[in-house]
Amino acid sequence: SPKMTEAEMLMEEKLRKKKEEEEEMWAEYLEQRKKQRAKEEEELRKLKERQMKRKAQRAEQEAKLMEFKKKQEEQRIREMEEKKAREAEAKRKRLEEAEKKRQAMLAAKEKREQEPVKPNFVITKREGEDMASALGSSGFDKFTNIMYARGEMGKTKEQMEEDKKAILSFRIKPLEIEGLTVEQLREKAKQLWERVVSLESEKYDLEERQKRQDYDLKELAERQRQINRSRALKKGLDPEALQGKHPPKIQVASKYERRTDRRTFTDKRELFSGGLEAMIDAESEKQWEEKMLSFKESARSGLPKWDPENPKNKQVSRTRRMEEEDEDEELEPVFEPPKPVETPKPAPPAPKPAPPPQQEEEEEEEEEEEEEEEDEEEEEE
């Protein structure tokens, strides 16, 4: 090989040093990259661990919350059931007490009916009147009927159904006929039949009581209506003024006036706030129009010549107007396009329009002569 020069050797040495530096830099970069990747992987692992831990904590919290809500719902349902049970028990006790009182009253009534009664006064009964009607006509029975009816009317449909179910559950008892002999079954059937008869009699009594209650309510409503009517008449009001839910309006006028004032308070207030003057003006305007119309109708036959309301003057003015319109239509200029002229020439001056004929003056003179002749004929007649 040829012998290298000093310059080439220097160049070769520089290239070798540069290559070594690049290799060192690359190795250092790879080492840093490896450390960075290990660090990122460690951070990612820690992040995933924290995420899993938070997820587990969240699931545990949700489970605790669901369990707490479930316990609250169970407690609420249990409290509602206990409340319903207490209400049902209280209602059942009230119904039992009412049933016991009713049974005691029925027993006392039967006992009182069976005992001989010796009154120290004489009762004059009318024909066709039974015991139920006699009892229904008493004031105390009527008052009790009304109070009971008002109490029943205050209940809703659901409350009535609940009371019905509770009463049926209390009254309808299960049959215990297992192991009974024929004689015992006959005795049981006899007891059931007596029970049906007593229930039917109670049903009839209740129906009669309802009829009496309806009649008493209608009677009281009619009596109240008559009382309100008499009160309204005493106060000078309309008979039906006190029938509504609200009291009647205050009447400003006295009830001792000759004519009853049916106007409302608003109408009377408008009269004092300027409505009276407006009413007087409207009335005077109406009277003026009526008098003017009657005057025109009465004086239409003998109107003077100078009056524009005279039919002859109206006809003359109408004919004049029509003639003027015809003349205006005749004198209306017609536009014609200019004709092409080869050599322009000065246009001659336009002639002045001829004066209109004295036709109107002649017609007026003729009409005046005719009117004078007619007037002379009327005077001669």
Short mmCIF file of C-alpha atoms in Angstrom, two decimals, residues 31-266:
data_model
loop_
_atom_site.label_atom_id
_atom_site.label_comp_id
_atom_site.label_asym_id
_atom_site.label_seq_id
_atom_site.Cartn_x
_atom_site.Cartn_y
_atom_site.Cartn_z
CA GLU A 31 -29.03 3.86 28.78
CA GLN A 32 -31.14 6.96 29.46
CA ARG A 33 -33.97 5.59 27.32
CA LYS A 34 -33.89 2.32 29.25
CA LYS A 35 -34.06 4.17 32.58
CA GLN A 36 -36.92 6.39 31.33
CA ARG A 37 -38.91 3.37 30.14
CA ALA A 38 -38.42 1.59 33.45
CA LYS A 39 -39.58 4.72 35.27
CA GLU A 40 -42.68 5.06 33.08
CA GLU A 41 -43.54 1.38 33.56
CA GLU A 42 -43.22 1.82 37.33
CA GLU A 43 -45.51 4.88 37.29
CA LEU A 44 -48.04 3.05 35.11
CA ARG A 45 -48.01 0.07 37.48
CA LYS A 46 -48.58 2.36 40.49
CA LEU A 47 -51.37 4.17 38.65
CA LYS A 48 -53.12 0.88 37.85
CA GLU A 49 -52.77 -0.21 41.46
CA ARG A 50 -54.33 3.06 42.69
CA GLN A 51 -57.11 2.69 40.11
CA MET A 52 -57.91 -0.85 41.24
CA LYS A 53 -57.83 0.28 44.88
CA ARG A 54 -60.23 3.17 44.17
CA LYS A 55 -62.50 0.85 42.21
CA ALA A 56 -62.63 -1.58 45.12
CA GLN A 57 -63.31 1.26 47.57
CA ARG A 58 -66.08 2.62 45.34
CA ALA A 59 -67.70 -0.81 45.03
CA GLU A 60 -67.52 -1.22 48.80
CA GLN A 61 -69.08 2.21 49.36
CA GLU A 62 -71.86 1.47 46.86
CA ALA A 63 -72.56 -1.85 48.54
CA LYS A 64 -72.76 -0.12 51.94
CA LEU A 65 -75.03 2.58 50.51
CA MET A 66 -77.34 0.01 48.90
CA GLU A 67 -77.48 -1.93 52.14
CA PHE A 68 -78.30 1.28 54.05
CA LYS A 69 -81.05 2.20 51.58
CA LYS A 70 -82.42 -1.32 51.72
CA LYS A 71 -82.55 -1.18 55.51
CA GLN A 72 -84.26 2.21 55.37
CA GLU A 73 -86.85 0.91 52.87
CA GLU A 74 -87.49 -2.19 54.97
CA GLN A 75 -87.88 -0.02 58.07
CA ARG A 76 -90.27 2.31 56.24
CA ILE A 77 -92.35 -0.61 54.95
CA ARG A 78 -92.36 -2.18 58.42
CA GLU A 79 -93.47 1.10 59.99
CA MET A 80 -96.22 1.52 57.39
CA GLU A 81 -97.42 -2.03 57.97
CA GLU A 82 -97.36 -1.50 61.74
CA LYS A 83 -99.27 1.76 61.32
CA LYS A 84 -101.86 0.08 59.09
CA ALA A 85 -102.14 -2.79 61.54
CA ARG A 86 -102.64 -0.36 64.44
CA GLU A 87 -105.26 1.57 62.46
CA ALA A 88 -107.03 -1.65 61.47
CA GLU A 89 -106.95 -2.86 65.07
CA ALA A 90 -108.30 0.46 66.33
CA LYS A 91 -111.02 0.44 63.69
CA ARG A 92 -111.88 -3.16 64.52
CA LYS A 93 -112.15 -2.27 68.19
CA ARG A 94 -114.37 0.70 67.39
CA LEU A 95 -116.58 -1.45 65.22
CA GLU A 96 -116.75 -4.14 67.90
CA GLU A 97 -117.75 -1.55 70.46
CA ALA A 98 -120.34 -0.11 68.08
CA GLU A 99 -121.65 -3.59 67.37
CA LYS A 100 -121.84 -4.37 71.07
CA LYS A 101 -123.69 -1.11 71.71
CA ARG A 102 -126.04 -1.87 68.82
CA GLN A 103 -126.69 -5.36 70.13
CA ALA A 104 -127.29 -3.95 73.61
CA MET A 105 -129.70 -1.35 72.20
CA LEU A 106 -131.54 -4.02 70.22
CA ALA A 107 -131.75 -6.23 73.30
CA ALA A 108 -133.03 -3.32 75.38
CA LYS A 109 -135.53 -2.45 72.67
CA GLU A 110 -136.80 -6.03 72.49
CA LYS A 111 -137.03 -6.16 76.26
CA ARG A 112 -138.89 -2.85 76.33
CA GLU A 113 -141.28 -4.06 73.65
CA GLN A 114 -141.92 -7.30 75.49
CA GLU A 115 -142.65 -5.57 78.79
CA PRO A 116 -146.18 -4.24 79.19
CA VAL A 117 -146.29 -0.46 78.99
CA LYS A 118 -148.87 1.47 80.97
CA PRO A 119 -148.75 5.14 79.97
CA ASN A 120 -150.49 7.76 82.06
CA PHE A 121 -151.66 9.65 78.95
CA VAL A 122 -153.72 8.93 75.86
CA ILE A 123 -152.15 8.83 72.37
CA THR A 124 -154.49 9.50 69.48
CA LYS A 125 -153.05 7.54 66.57
CA ARG A 126 -154.10 8.23 63.04
CA GLU A 127 -155.27 5.53 60.71
CA GLY A 128 -152.55 3.75 58.76
CA GLU A 129 -149.76 4.88 61.13
CA ASP A 130 -147.36 2.26 62.37
CA MET A 131 -144.71 2.27 65.08
CA ALA A 132 -141.87 3.19 62.71
CA SER A 133 -143.63 6.32 61.46
CA ALA A 134 -144.52 7.29 65.02
CA LEU A 135 -140.90 6.97 66.05
CA GLY A 136 -139.72 8.82 62.94
CA SER A 137 -141.95 11.78 63.69
CA SER A 138 -140.31 12.45 67.06
CA GLY A 139 -137.85 15.32 67.30
CA PHE A 140 -135.07 13.35 69.00
CA ASP A 141 -135.17 10.57 66.42
CA LYS A 142 -135.10 13.16 63.64
CA PHE A 143 -132.06 14.86 65.17
CA THR A 144 -130.19 11.57 65.53
CA ASN A 145 -131.05 10.64 61.95
CA ILE A 146 -129.69 13.95 60.67
CA MET A 147 -126.46 13.70 62.67
CA TYR A 148 -125.88 10.13 61.52
CA ALA A 149 -126.57 11.07 57.90
CA ARG A 150 -124.12 13.96 58.06
CA GLY A 151 -121.47 11.67 59.48
CA GLU A 152 -122.04 9.14 56.72
CA MET A 153 -121.99 11.84 54.03
CA GLY A 154 -118.59 13.07 55.23
CA LYS A 155 -116.92 9.72 54.46
CA THR A 156 -115.27 8.98 51.13
CA LYS A 157 -115.98 5.98 48.95
CA GLU A 158 -112.75 4.24 50.03
CA GLN A 159 -113.59 4.74 53.72
CA MET A 160 -117.05 3.30 53.16
CA GLU A 161 -115.54 0.25 51.43
CA GLU A 162 -113.04 -0.26 54.27
CA ASP A 163 -115.81 -0.01 56.89
CA LYS A 164 -117.89 -2.47 54.90
CA LYS A 165 -115.03 -4.98 54.70
CA ALA A 166 -114.25 -4.62 58.41
CA ILE A 167 -117.90 -5.08 59.40
CA LEU A 168 -118.28 -8.10 57.10
CA SER A 169 -115.09 -9.67 58.48
CA PHE A 170 -116.45 -9.12 62.00
CA ARG A 171 -119.95 -10.42 61.29
CA ILE A 172 -119.23 -13.26 58.85
CA LYS A 173 -117.72 -16.04 60.91
CA PRO A 174 -116.41 -19.34 59.51
CA LEU A 175 -118.68 -22.39 59.74
CA GLU A 176 -117.48 -25.14 62.05
CA ILE A 177 -119.46 -28.17 60.86
CA GLU A 178 -116.76 -30.83 60.86
CA GLY A 179 -117.59 -33.77 63.08
CA LEU A 180 -121.20 -32.69 63.72
CA THR A 181 -124.09 -35.14 63.84
CA VAL A 182 -127.35 -34.82 61.94
CA GLU A 183 -129.14 -33.27 64.91
CA GLN A 184 -126.32 -30.81 65.44
CA LEU A 185 -126.40 -29.90 61.73
CA ARG A 186 -130.15 -29.29 61.95
CA GLU A 187 -129.62 -27.09 64.99
CA LYS A 188 -126.85 -25.22 63.14
CA ALA A 189 -129.13 -24.68 60.11
CA LYS A 190 -131.88 -23.43 62.41
CA GLN A 191 -129.48 -20.94 64.00
CA LEU A 192 -128.33 -19.75 60.58
CA TRP A 193 -131.93 -19.30 59.46
CA GLU A 194 -132.71 -17.23 62.55
CA ARG A 195 -129.59 -15.20 61.86
CA VAL A 196 -130.74 -14.56 58.25
CA VAL A 197 -134.17 -13.49 59.48
CA SER A 198 -132.67 -11.08 62.02
CA LEU A 199 -130.33 -9.64 59.38
CA GLU A 200 -133.20 -9.13 56.93
CA SER A 201 -135.21 -7.39 59.63
CA GLU A 202 -132.22 -5.16 60.39
CA LYS A 203 -131.86 -4.44 56.68
CA TYR A 204 -135.50 -3.41 56.48
CA ASP A 205 -135.10 -1.19 59.55
CA LEU A 206 -132.05 0.46 58.03
CA GLU A 207 -133.87 1.07 54.73
CA GLU A 208 -136.75 2.68 56.58
CA ARG A 209 -134.30 4.75 58.58
CA GLN A 210 -132.63 5.92 55.37
CA LYS A 211 -136.01 6.92 53.94
CA ARG A 212 -136.77 8.93 57.08
CA GLN A 213 -133.35 10.57 56.91
CA ASP A 214 -133.84 11.55 53.26
CA TYR A 215 -137.26 12.97 54.05
CA ASP A 216 -135.89 14.89 57.06
CA LEU A 217 -133.05 16.36 54.97
CA LYS A 218 -135.47 17.45 52.23
CA GLU A 219 -137.81 18.94 54.81
CA LEU A 220 -134.99 20.89 56.48
CA ALA A 221 -133.67 22.12 53.12
CA GLU A 222 -137.13 23.36 52.14
CA ARG A 223 -137.58 24.99 55.54
CA GLN A 224 -134.22 26.73 55.20
CA ARG A 225 -135.21 27.92 51.72
CA GLN A 226 -138.48 29.37 53.04
CA ILE A 227 -136.65 31.10 55.93
CA ASN A 228 -134.15 32.67 53.52
CA ARG A 229 -136.99 33.77 51.25
CA SER A 230 -138.86 35.48 54.10
CA ARG A 231 -135.65 37.14 55.32
CA ALA A 232 -134.95 38.48 51.82
CA LEU A 233 -138.48 39.85 51.50
CA LYS A 234 -138.20 41.56 54.89
CA LYS A 235 -134.97 43.26 53.80
CA GLY A 236 -136.53 44.39 50.52
CA LEU A 237 -134.33 42.10 48.42
CA ASP A 238 -135.10 39.64 45.69
CA PRO A 239 -136.72 36.46 47.11
CA GLU A 240 -133.90 34.32 45.70
CA ALA A 241 -131.10 36.65 46.87
CA LEU A 242 -130.17 34.58 49.94
CA GLN A 243 -130.29 31.18 48.21
CA GLY A 244 -126.70 31.22 46.94
CA LYS A 245 -123.44 30.53 48.73
CA HIS A 246 -122.50 34.22 48.97
CA PRO A 247 -124.46 37.05 50.62
CA PRO A 248 -126.32 39.48 48.32
CA LYS A 249 -124.96 42.85 47.30
CA ILE A 250 -125.78 45.89 49.41
CA GLN A 251 -128.77 47.90 48.16
CA VAL A 252 -128.19 51.65 48.23
CA ALA A 253 -131.84 52.66 47.77
CA SER A 254 -134.44 52.32 50.49
CA LYS A 255 -136.95 49.50 50.39
CA TYR A 256 -139.81 51.99 51.04
CA GLU A 257 -139.47 53.75 47.67
CA ARG A 258 -142.38 53.70 45.26
CA ARG A 259 -140.40 51.95 42.52
CA THR A 260 -137.91 49.21 43.29
CA ASP A 261 -134.48 50.09 41.95
CA ARG A 262 -133.04 46.98 40.28
CA ARG A 263 -129.76 48.56 39.28
CA THR A 264 -126.54 47.19 40.71
CA PHE A 265 -124.10 49.09 42.88
CA THR A 266 -121.69 49.49 39.93
#
